[in-house]
Structures are given as C-alpha cells and as structure tokens.
CSV table of C-alpha atoms in Angstrom, one decimal:
chain,number,residue,atom,x,y,z
S,1,UNK,CA,-64.1,145.3,-21.9
S,2,UNK,CA,-67.2,143.3,-20.9
S,3,UNK,CA,-69.0,146.9,-19.7
S,4,UNK,CA,-67.9,148.5,-23.0
S,5,UNK,CA,-69.2,145.7,-25.0
S,6,UNK,CA,-72.6,145.3,-23.4
S,7,UNK,CA,-72.8,149.2,-23.4
S,8,UNK,CA,-72.1,149.3,-27.1
S,9,UNK,CA,-74.8,146.7,-27.7
S,10,UNK,CA,-77.2,148.5,-25.6
S,11,UNK,CA,-76.7,151.8,-27.4
S,12,UNK,CA,-76.7,150.4,-30.7
S,13,UNK,CA,-80.1,148.0,-30.1
S,14,UNK,CA,-78.2,144.8,-30.9
S,15,UNK,CA,-79.3,141.4,-29.6
S,16,UNK,CA,-77.5,138.5,-27.7
S,17,UNK,CA,-78.4,134.8,-29.2
S,18,UNK,CA,-76.9,132.3,-26.8
S,19,UNK,CA,-76.2,128.8,-27.9
S,20,UNK,CA,-75.6,126.5,-24.9
S,21,UNK,CA,-74.6,123.6,-27.3
S,22,UNK,CA,-71.9,125.2,-28.7
S,23,UNK,CA,-71.1,127.3,-25.8
S,24,UNK,CA,-71.1,130.4,-27.9
S,25,UNK,CA,-72.9,134.0,-27.8
S,26,UNK,CA,-73.7,135.8,-31.0
S,27,UNK,CA,-74.4,139.6,-31.3
S,28,UNK,CA,-76.9,140.1,-33.7
S,29,UNK,CA,-78.5,143.3,-35.5
S,30,UNK,CA,-82.4,143.5,-35.1
S,31,UNK,CA,-82.7,142.9,-38.8
S,32,UNK,CA,-80.7,139.7,-38.2
S,33,UNK,CA,-82.2,138.6,-34.9
S,34,UNK,CA,-85.8,138.9,-36.2
S,35,UNK,CA,-85.5,136.8,-39.1
S,36,UNK,CA,-87.9,133.5,-37.9
S,37,UNK,CA,-90.3,134.7,-40.2
S,38,UNK,CA,-94.3,134.8,-39.4
S,39,UNK,CA,-95.8,131.7,-37.8
S,40,UNK,CA,-99.7,131.2,-37.4
S,41,UNK,CA,-100.2,129.8,-33.9
S,42,UNK,CA,-103.8,130.7,-33.8
S,43,UNK,CA,-104.8,126.8,-32.7
S,44,UNK,CA,-102.1,126.7,-29.7
S,45,UNK,CA,-103.2,129.9,-27.9
S,46,UNK,CA,-105.7,129.9,-25.3
S,47,UNK,CA,-107.5,133.1,-24.5
S,48,UNK,CA,-110.0,132.2,-22.1
S,49,UNK,CA,-107.7,133.7,-19.3
S,50,UNK,CA,-105.9,136.5,-21.0
S,51,UNK,CA,-105.2,139.6,-19.8
S,52,UNK,CA,-104.5,142.7,-21.7
S,53,UNK,CA,-102.7,145.6,-21.0
S,54,UNK,CA,-102.9,148.8,-23.1
S,55,UNK,CA,-99.3,150.2,-23.0
S,56,UNK,CA,-95.9,148.8,-22.3
S,57,UNK,CA,-95.0,152.5,-21.0
S,58,UNK,CA,-94.1,153.1,-17.5
S,59,UNK,CA,-93.3,156.8,-17.9
S,60,UNK,CA,-94.3,159.8,-19.8
S,61,UNK,CA,-90.7,160.6,-21.2
S,62,UNK,CA,-88.3,158.0,-22.1
S,63,UNK,CA,-84.6,159.8,-22.5
S,64,UNK,CA,-82.0,158.4,-24.4
S,65,UNK,CA,-78.4,160.0,-23.4
S,66,UNK,CA,-74.4,159.4,-23.5
S,67,UNK,CA,-73.5,162.0,-20.8
S,68,UNK,CA,-71.7,164.7,-22.6
S,69,UNK,CA,-69.6,165.9,-19.6
S,70,UNK,CA,-68.6,169.3,-18.8
S,71,UNK,CA,-67.0,170.8,-21.6
S,72,UNK,CA,-67.0,174.6,-22.5
S,73,UNK,CA,-69.8,174.3,-25.2
S,74,UNK,CA,-71.9,171.3,-23.3
S,75,UNK,CA,-72.1,174.2,-20.7
S,76,UNK,CA,-73.5,176.7,-22.7
S,77,UNK,CA,-75.7,174.5,-24.6
S,78,UNK,CA,-77.1,173.3,-21.1
S,79,UNK,CA,-77.8,177.1,-20.2
S,80,UNK,CA,-79.6,178.0,-23.5
S,81,UNK,CA,-81.5,175.1,-24.1
S,82,UNK,CA,-82.1,174.0,-20.5
S,83,UNK,CA,-81.2,170.3,-21.6
S,84,UNK,CA,-78.0,168.4,-22.5
S,85,UNK,CA,-76.0,168.5,-25.4
S,86,UNK,CA,-76.9,165.2,-27.6
S,87,UNK,CA,-80.2,164.4,-25.6
S,88,UNK,CA,-83.0,162.4,-27.3
S,89,UNK,CA,-86.5,162.6,-25.5
S,90,UNK,CA,-89.5,160.4,-26.3
S,91,UNK,CA,-92.8,161.1,-25.3
S,92,UNK,CA,-94.5,157.8,-24.9
S,93,UNK,CA,-98.1,159.2,-24.5
S,94,UNK,CA,-98.1,157.7,-21.2
S,95,UNK,CA,-100.9,159.7,-19.3
S,96,UNK,CA,-100.7,158.4,-16.1
S,97,UNK,CA,-97.5,160.2,-14.9
S,98,UNK,CA,-94.7,162.8,-16.0
S,99,UNK,CA,-91.8,161.1,-14.8
S,100,UNK,CA,-88.5,160.9,-17.3
S,101,UNK,CA,-87.1,157.1,-17.3
S,102,UNK,CA,-83.5,156.9,-18.6
S,103,UNK,CA,-83.2,154.2,-21.2
S,104,UNK,CA,-79.5,154.6,-21.4
S,105,UNK,CA,-78.8,154.4,-17.8
S,106,UNK,CA,-75.5,152.7,-16.7
S,107,UNK,CA,-73.5,153.1,-20.0
S,108,UNK,CA,-69.9,152.8,-19.6
S,109,UNK,CA,-68.8,155.3,-22.0
S,110,UNK,CA,-69.3,158.8,-22.4
S,111,UNK,CA,-70.3,161.7,-25.1
S,112,UNK,CA,-68.4,164.5,-26.1
S,113,UNK,CA,-69.1,167.8,-28.0
S,114,UNK,CA,-67.5,168.0,-31.3
S,115,UNK,CA,-66.1,171.5,-31.7
S,116,UNK,CA,-64.2,173.7,-33.9
S,117,UNK,CA,-62.2,175.4,-31.5
S,118,UNK,CA,-61.2,179.6,-31.8
S,119,UNK,CA,-58.2,180.6,-30.2
S,120,UNK,CA,-55.6,183.5,-31.1
S,121,UNK,CA,-53.1,180.3,-30.9
S,122,UNK,CA,-54.0,179.0,-34.6
S,123,UNK,CA,-52.1,181.4,-36.4
S,124,UNK,CA,-49.5,180.7,-38.7
S,125,UNK,CA,-46.8,183.5,-38.2
S,126,UNK,CA,-43.9,183.8,-40.9
S,127,UNK,CA,-40.7,185.9,-40.5
S,128,UNK,CA,-37.9,185.8,-42.6
S,129,UNK,CA,-39.1,182.1,-44.0
S,130,UNK,CA,-39.3,180.5,-40.6
S,131,UNK,CA,-42.6,179.1,-39.3
S,132,UNK,CA,-43.1,180.0,-35.4
S,133,UNK,CA,-45.4,178.1,-33.5
S,134,UNK,CA,-48.5,179.4,-32.7
S,135,UNK,CA,-47.7,179.6,-28.8
S,136,UNK,CA,-45.6,182.7,-30.1
S,137,UNK,CA,-48.5,184.7,-30.9
S,138,UNK,CA,-49.4,185.9,-27.5
S,139,UNK,CA,-48.0,189.5,-27.2
S,140,UNK,CA,-45.2,190.3,-25.1
S,141,UNK,CA,-44.2,186.4,-24.2
S,142,UNK,CA,-40.6,185.3,-25.0
S,143,UNK,CA,-39.4,181.6,-24.8
S,144,UNK,CA,-36.0,180.2,-24.6
S,145,UNK,CA,-35.3,177.8,-27.2
S,146,UNK,CA,-33.0,175.4,-28.6
S,147,UNK,CA,-32.7,175.1,-32.4
S,148,UNK,CA,-33.9,172.3,-34.5
S,149,UNK,CA,-30.4,170.6,-34.5
S,150,UNK,CA,-30.2,170.4,-31.0
S,151,UNK,CA,-27.7,173.1,-30.6
S,152,UNK,CA,-27.2,174.4,-27.0
S,153,UNK,CA,-27.1,178.1,-27.9
S,154,UNK,CA,-29.9,179.8,-26.0
S,155,UNK,CA,-32.1,181.9,-28.4
S,156,UNK,CA,-34.8,184.2,-27.2
S,157,UNK,CA,-37.8,184.7,-29.8
S,158,UNK,CA,-40.4,187.6,-29.3
S,159,UNK,CA,-44.0,186.7,-29.5
S,160,UNK,CA,-44.6,188.2,-32.9
S,161,UNK,CA,-41.2,189.1,-34.4
S,162,UNK,CA,-41.2,193.0,-36.1
S,163,UNK,CA,-42.2,192.5,-39.5
S,164,UNK,CA,-43.6,189.5,-39.5
S,165,UNK,CA,-46.7,188.4,-41.8
S,166,UNK,CA,-49.4,186.9,-39.6
S,167,UNK,CA,-52.4,184.9,-41.4
S,168,UNK,CA,-54.8,182.7,-39.8
S,169,UNK,CA,-56.0,179.3,-40.7
S,170,UNK,CA,-59.4,178.8,-41.7
S,171,UNK,CA,-61.8,180.9,-43.5
S,172,UNK,CA,-62.9,182.5,-40.1
S,173,UNK,CA,-60.3,184.4,-38.0
S,174,UNK,CA,-59.0,182.2,-34.9
S,175,UNK,CA,-60.7,179.0,-36.1
S,176,UNK,CA,-58.9,175.6,-36.0
S,177,UNK,CA,-58.6,173.5,-38.8
S,178,UNK,CA,-60.5,170.7,-37.9
S,179,UNK,CA,-63.1,170.2,-35.4
S,180,UNK,CA,-62.1,167.7,-32.6
S,181,UNK,CA,-63.9,166.3,-29.0
S,182,UNK,CA,-63.7,169.2,-26.6
S,183,UNK,CA,-62.2,168.4,-23.3
S,184,UNK,CA,-61.9,171.6,-21.8
S,185,UNK,CA,-64.2,173.9,-19.9
S,186,UNK,CA,-65.0,177.3,-19.9
S,187,UNK,CA,-62.0,178.6,-17.9
S,188,UNK,CA,-59.5,176.1,-20.3
S,189,UNK,CA,-59.5,173.7,-17.4
S,190,UNK,CA,-59.5,170.1,-18.7
S,191,UNK,CA,-62.6,167.8,-18.2
S,192,UNK,CA,-62.5,163.9,-17.9
S,193,UNK,CA,-62.2,162.4,-21.2
S,194,UNK,CA,-62.1,158.7,-20.2
S,195,UNK,CA,-64.5,156.3,-21.8
S,196,UNK,CA,-65.7,158.6,-24.6
S,197,UNK,CA,-66.7,156.9,-27.5
S,198,UNK,CA,-65.6,158.5,-31.1
S,199,UNK,CA,-65.7,157.6,-34.5
S,200,UNK,CA,-62.3,157.3,-36.4
S,201,UNK,CA,-62.6,159.4,-39.6
S,202,UNK,CA,-59.4,158.5,-41.1
S,203,UNK,CA,-56.4,160.8,-41.8
S,204,UNK,CA,-57.1,164.5,-41.8
S,205,UNK,CA,-54.9,165.9,-44.3
S,206,UNK,CA,-54.2,169.6,-43.8
S,207,UNK,CA,-55.4,171.6,-46.8
S,208,UNK,CA,-53.0,173.1,-49.6
S,209,UNK,CA,-51.6,176.3,-48.6
S,210,UNK,CA,-51.7,176.1,-45.0
S,211,UNK,CA,-48.7,175.0,-42.7
S,212,UNK,CA,-48.7,171.5,-41.6
S,213,UNK,CA,-48.7,170.6,-37.6
S,214,UNK,CA,-45.4,171.7,-36.2
S,215,UNK,CA,-44.0,169.1,-33.8
S,216,UNK,CA,-42.4,169.7,-30.5
S,217,UNK,CA,-39.3,168.3,-29.1
S,218,UNK,CA,-40.6,166.1,-26.5
S,219,UNK,CA,-37.8,163.9,-26.1
S,220,UNK,CA,-36.2,163.3,-22.6
S,221,UNK,CA,-33.2,164.6,-23.7
S,222,UNK,CA,-34.7,168.3,-24.5
S,223,UNK,CA,-36.0,168.3,-20.9
S,224,UNK,CA,-32.4,167.8,-19.6
S,225,UNK,CA,-30.9,170.3,-21.9
S,226,UNK,CA,-33.6,172.7,-21.1
S,227,UNK,CA,-33.9,172.6,-17.5
S,228,UNK,CA,-37.5,170.9,-17.8
S,229,UNK,CA,-39.2,173.3,-20.2
S,230,UNK,CA,-40.7,172.1,-23.0
S,231,UNK,CA,-39.3,173.7,-26.6
S,232,UNK,CA,-40.4,174.0,-30.2
S,233,UNK,CA,-38.8,173.3,-33.2
S,234,UNK,CA,-38.3,176.0,-35.4
S,235,UNK,CA,-37.5,174.9,-38.9
S,236,UNK,CA,-37.0,177.4,-42.1
S,237,UNK,CA,-37.9,174.6,-44.7
S,238,UNK,CA,-41.5,174.2,-44.5
S,239,UNK,CA,-41.5,171.5,-46.8
S,240,UNK,CA,-39.3,169.5,-45.0
S,241,UNK,CA,-41.0,166.3,-44.2
S,242,UNK,CA,-38.9,166.2,-40.9
S,243,UNK,CA,-40.2,169.8,-40.2
S,244,UNK,CA,-43.6,169.1,-40.3
S,245,UNK,CA,-46.5,166.5,-40.5
S,246,UNK,CA,-49.1,166.9,-43.2
S,247,UNK,CA,-51.8,164.8,-41.8
S,248,UNK,CA,-53.0,163.4,-38.4
S,249,UNK,CA,-55.5,160.5,-37.6
S,250,UNK,CA,-59.0,162.0,-36.8
S,251,UNK,CA,-61.6,161.6,-34.2
S,252,UNK,CA,-64.8,162.9,-33.4
S,253,UNK,CA,-68.5,162.0,-32.6
S,254,UNK,CA,-69.5,162.7,-36.4
S,255,UNK,CA,-68.9,161.0,-39.7
S,256,UNK,CA,-69.8,162.3,-43.1
S,257,UNK,CA,-72.4,160.5,-44.9
S,258,UNK,CA,-72.9,161.9,-48.6
S,259,UNK,CA,-74.6,165.5,-47.8
S,260,UNK,CA,-75.1,164.9,-44.3
S,261,UNK,CA,-73.5,163.7,-41.1
S,262,UNK,CA,-74.3,161.0,-38.7
S,263,UNK,CA,-73.5,161.1,-35.0
S,264,UNK,CA,-73.0,159.1,-32.2
S,265,UNK,CA,-74.9,161.8,-30.0
S,266,UNK,CA,-78.7,160.0,-29.3
S,267,UNK,CA,-80.1,163.1,-30.3
S,268,UNK,CA,-79.3,165.6,-32.9
S,269,UNK,CA,-78.4,168.6,-31.0
S,270,UNK,CA,-80.2,172.2,-31.7
S,271,UNK,CA,-77.0,174.0,-32.5
S,272,UNK,CA,-73.5,172.3,-33.6
S,273,UNK,CA,-70.2,173.6,-32.4
S,274,UNK,CA,-68.5,173.7,-35.7
S,275,UNK,CA,-69.9,174.9,-39.0
S,276,UNK,CA,-71.6,172.5,-41.1
S,277,UNK,CA,-73.3,174.6,-43.5
S,278,UNK,CA,-76.7,173.3,-43.0
S,279,UNK,CA,-76.1,169.7,-43.3
S,280,UNK,CA,-78.2,167.2,-42.1
S,281,UNK,CA,-77.5,165.4,-39.2
S,282,UNK,CA,-79.1,161.9,-38.4
S,283,UNK,CA,-78.5,160.8,-34.9
S,284,UNK,CA,-78.2,157.7,-33.0
S,285,UNK,CA,-81.7,157.3,-31.9
S,286,UNK,CA,-82.8,157.9,-35.6
S,287,UNK,CA,-80.7,155.4,-36.8
S,288,UNK,CA,-81.2,152.7,-34.4
S,289,UNK,CA,-84.1,153.1,-32.3
S,290,UNK,CA,-86.8,155.1,-33.6
S,291,UNK,CA,-88.7,152.9,-35.8
S,292,UNK,CA,-88.6,150.4,-33.2
S,293,UNK,CA,-89.4,152.4,-30.3
S,294,UNK,CA,-92.4,154.1,-31.9
S,295,UNK,CA,-93.7,150.5,-32.6
S,296,UNK,CA,-93.8,149.4,-28.8
S,297,UNK,CA,-95.0,152.2,-27.5
S,298,UNK,CA,-97.7,153.8,-30.2
S,299,UNK,CA,-101.1,154.5,-29.1
S,300,UNK,CA,-102.5,151.2,-30.2
S,301,UNK,CA,-99.6,148.9,-28.6
S,302,UNK,CA,-100.8,146.0,-26.1
S,303,UNK,CA,-99.4,143.6,-24.1
S,304,UNK,CA,-100.9,140.2,-24.2
S,305,UNK,CA,-100.5,137.6,-21.6
S,306,UNK,CA,-102.2,134.2,-22.5
S,307,UNK,CA,-101.2,130.5,-22.2
S,308,UNK,CA,-99.7,128.6,-25.6
S,309,UNK,CA,-99.0,125.1,-26.6
S,310,UNK,CA,-95.7,124.9,-27.9
S,311,UNK,CA,-95.7,121.5,-28.6
S,312,UNK,CA,-93.0,120.6,-31.4
S,313,UNK,CA,-91.3,123.7,-30.9
S,314,UNK,CA,-88.0,123.9,-29.8
S,315,UNK,CA,-88.5,126.1,-26.8
S,316,UNK,CA,-85.6,128.4,-25.9
S,317,UNK,CA,-84.1,131.6,-27.3
S,318,UNK,CA,-84.8,131.1,-31.1
S,319,UNK,CA,-88.6,131.6,-30.0
S,320,UNK,CA,-87.9,135.0,-30.0
S,321,UNK,CA,-86.9,135.4,-33.3
S,322,UNK,CA,-90.2,134.7,-34.7
S,323,UNK,CA,-93.3,136.8,-35.4
S,324,UNK,CA,-96.9,135.1,-34.4
S,325,UNK,CA,-99.9,135.6,-36.0
S,326,UNK,CA,-103.2,134.9,-34.1
S,327,UNK,CA,-106.3,136.6,-32.9
S,328,UNK,CA,-106.4,138.9,-35.8
S,329,UNK,CA,-102.9,140.7,-35.3
S,330,UNK,CA,-99.2,140.2,-35.4
S,331,UNK,CA,-97.4,139.4,-32.2
S,332,UNK,CA,-93.6,139.2,-30.9
S,333,UNK,CA,-92.9,137.0,-28.0
S,334,UNK,CA,-91.7,139.0,-25.1
S,335,UNK,CA,-91.2,136.7,-21.9
S,336,UNK,CA,-92.2,132.7,-21.2
S,337,UNK,CA,-92.8,132.2,-17.6
S,338,UNK,CA,-93.3,128.4,-16.6
S,339,UNK,CA,-92.6,126.2,-19.3
S,340,UNK,CA,-91.3,122.9,-18.2
S,341,UNK,CA,-90.1,119.9,-20.7
S,342,UNK,CA,-92.0,117.5,-18.1
S,343,UNK,CA,-95.7,118.6,-18.9
S,344,UNK,CA,-97.7,118.8,-21.7
S,345,UNK,CA,-99.7,122.0,-20.0
S,346,UNK,CA,-99.9,125.2,-22.1
S,347,UNK,CA,-97.0,127.8,-21.3
S,348,UNK,CA,-97.9,131.3,-20.1
S,349,UNK,CA,-96.5,133.7,-22.5
S,350,UNK,CA,-96.3,137.6,-22.9
S,351,UNK,CA,-96.5,138.8,-26.1
S,352,UNK,CA,-96.4,142.5,-27.8
S,353,UNK,CA,-98.7,143.7,-30.5
S,354,UNK,CA,-96.8,144.7,-33.6
S,355,UNK,CA,-97.8,147.5,-35.7
S,356,UNK,CA,-95.5,146.7,-38.7
S,357,UNK,CA,-92.4,143.8,-39.1
S,358,UNK,CA,-90.5,146.4,-40.8
S,359,UNK,CA,-90.2,148.6,-37.5
S,360,UNK,CA,-88.4,145.8,-35.9
S,361,UNK,CA,-85.7,145.4,-38.8
C-alpha cells in the first residue's frame, strides 16, 4: 500500500507535510501546500558569498511515463510513432547534453491502452427468438450445451443457425460497445495487467436496442455436469432480468469531462484506440505538471545558494510553504543545509527563482 500511495502522489504532484508533534503526515496539492504567502526577507539574506546556477535541469529531455505494457495497440503505436503510448517528453533547453531523464521512474503502477476492440465475436445472432452468445458466430463451430434450467440433456448448437438474423453492435461492424483496457497482445495472448491504475467510470448501461450481456453458467456444478467444459446459458426471453445484464461497472484510463476527455496517461497520444469524434484529450502532465515544470525549468530559471537569518521563524517544513521576496525577485525555498538551534549564525539555503507564483498552484 505504501508503494501505491507514494507512486500516486509522485504522479499527481502531491506534497507530503509532516507534523512531528502530532505524529501526523498530510498529503497536499501544490495549491494547498504553497499557501504561506509572500514573505519579504530582504534584510535577512547575505548575498556576499552567494552562488547562482543558471538552470536546475540536468538533462535535455525529461520524460513522464507510466509504462503501457505490451498490448496489441501499444505495440502497433510504438512501431508507428517510435515512442511509447502516453509518453510526455519535455525539452528543458539544457544544451550541454542530449540525455533523457525518466522523471517517473519507479512508479509502482503501470498504464494501459484503452481500446474499443473489434472482433467477429461482437455479434448479436438471433434465431427463433433465442439470443445466441457471440462465441457461436465462428463458422463450423459446435458446442455441447445444457439449457438454462440445468437439464442434463445435451444439445448441439451450430455456429450460425440456418436462417438466423445477424446484426452487429455499434455503428461500425465488429466493434465492442465500450472501450476497455487492452490486456492482450497481437496474437491474442494475455499481457500482464497487474498494478494498472484506472478510473472507475460508473455503471455503463447497454444502449436501448442492443442485447445485454449474457451470463455464462460458471458454477462448480456446471463443471461437474459438463465434463469440465464451460457452457453458455441460452435464453429465449431477452427481457428476463435473470437472463441478461443491462449494465456493468466500467473502468478505463479516460473520463469524459464536458466535450473532452481527461486521461491518466502523462501525454496525450497521437492516436487513440477508440473513436472519440475529435474530443480534446487533457493528459496528466497538462493537468498536474505543465505550469509547475515550465516555471522551474524555464530559460530564466535560477538556483541561488546564500545564507539567511531565520531568527524568529519556526525552522522546519513549514518554511517551504512560503514564497520569499528579496534581491528584486520572488523565490521558493528548496533546501536548508546547516541550521542548528544552538547557534545564531545565518543558515545556508538554496532557493529557486519563481517566474509566477500561480504556476506553483
């Protein structure tokens, strides 16, 4: 649980605040963390031996990515675009090398491509009022079945009964009704779906006019009666609530927000694996990181090391929640090196120049 919590906070740009007196740790958004206001400490700062570094970047490229795994669309996307699905790459302008630094290295959870699958299985085959599950669409396939009342008489059902009417889900032939996390490779082999972070999108109802989800009889009794082979329940009455499920819980990497989509991927992909009708996709980097990151790694960013008199201040983590005005600029405190309660000497501190305080919030 700690790994998941730390990874989530790292990805979302959340800050930890420790209160030793109350033995409590709080998790705060940046807007809540940086609420200490602007403090003018011009008379407390000794700049005689200060040091200024032109940039806090250490690499030309900074990359944000929750690994998308090896699903079919992820593999296709990698081959077409030469990069991972959901990657956000940021040019820091650091000219001294062309290295790429993985900012999100070590996340405990992974990503996944949300895809609207296409398959000949996504069919609604009707024959004599009976809804036949999609597996029977394959030509030439036969299955040994028991009826929905559990009768032991074996029946053989052809893939597509003679005279059956076949209609397809969705506006496009062979598309699943809903986009879902893709957990298979190009050869339909399963891929690891452990630790994938998803939105719960709520209950997704089958649109009117479409058959609901048919349930399989997956009880242990069925396995005993059917020689350890799964069987499907055939129900003539499609309106029978026991024969059909009209909604299922939906999970995925995307949520609808107005006319757009927000995603748990750091970067908006160049191409989606499901129809979105031109919807604007807002990615995690844009939601949580872009303003803050650009402020810290902008061309005019500066790191200043100097000595500060903190007399009268409660020296601790609370100091990092303020902005500080001195030397004609606004600064954020980044590090305190050698403060001691037993001395009145000025303390060595590291500040980062702030372009706009709103970028931190």
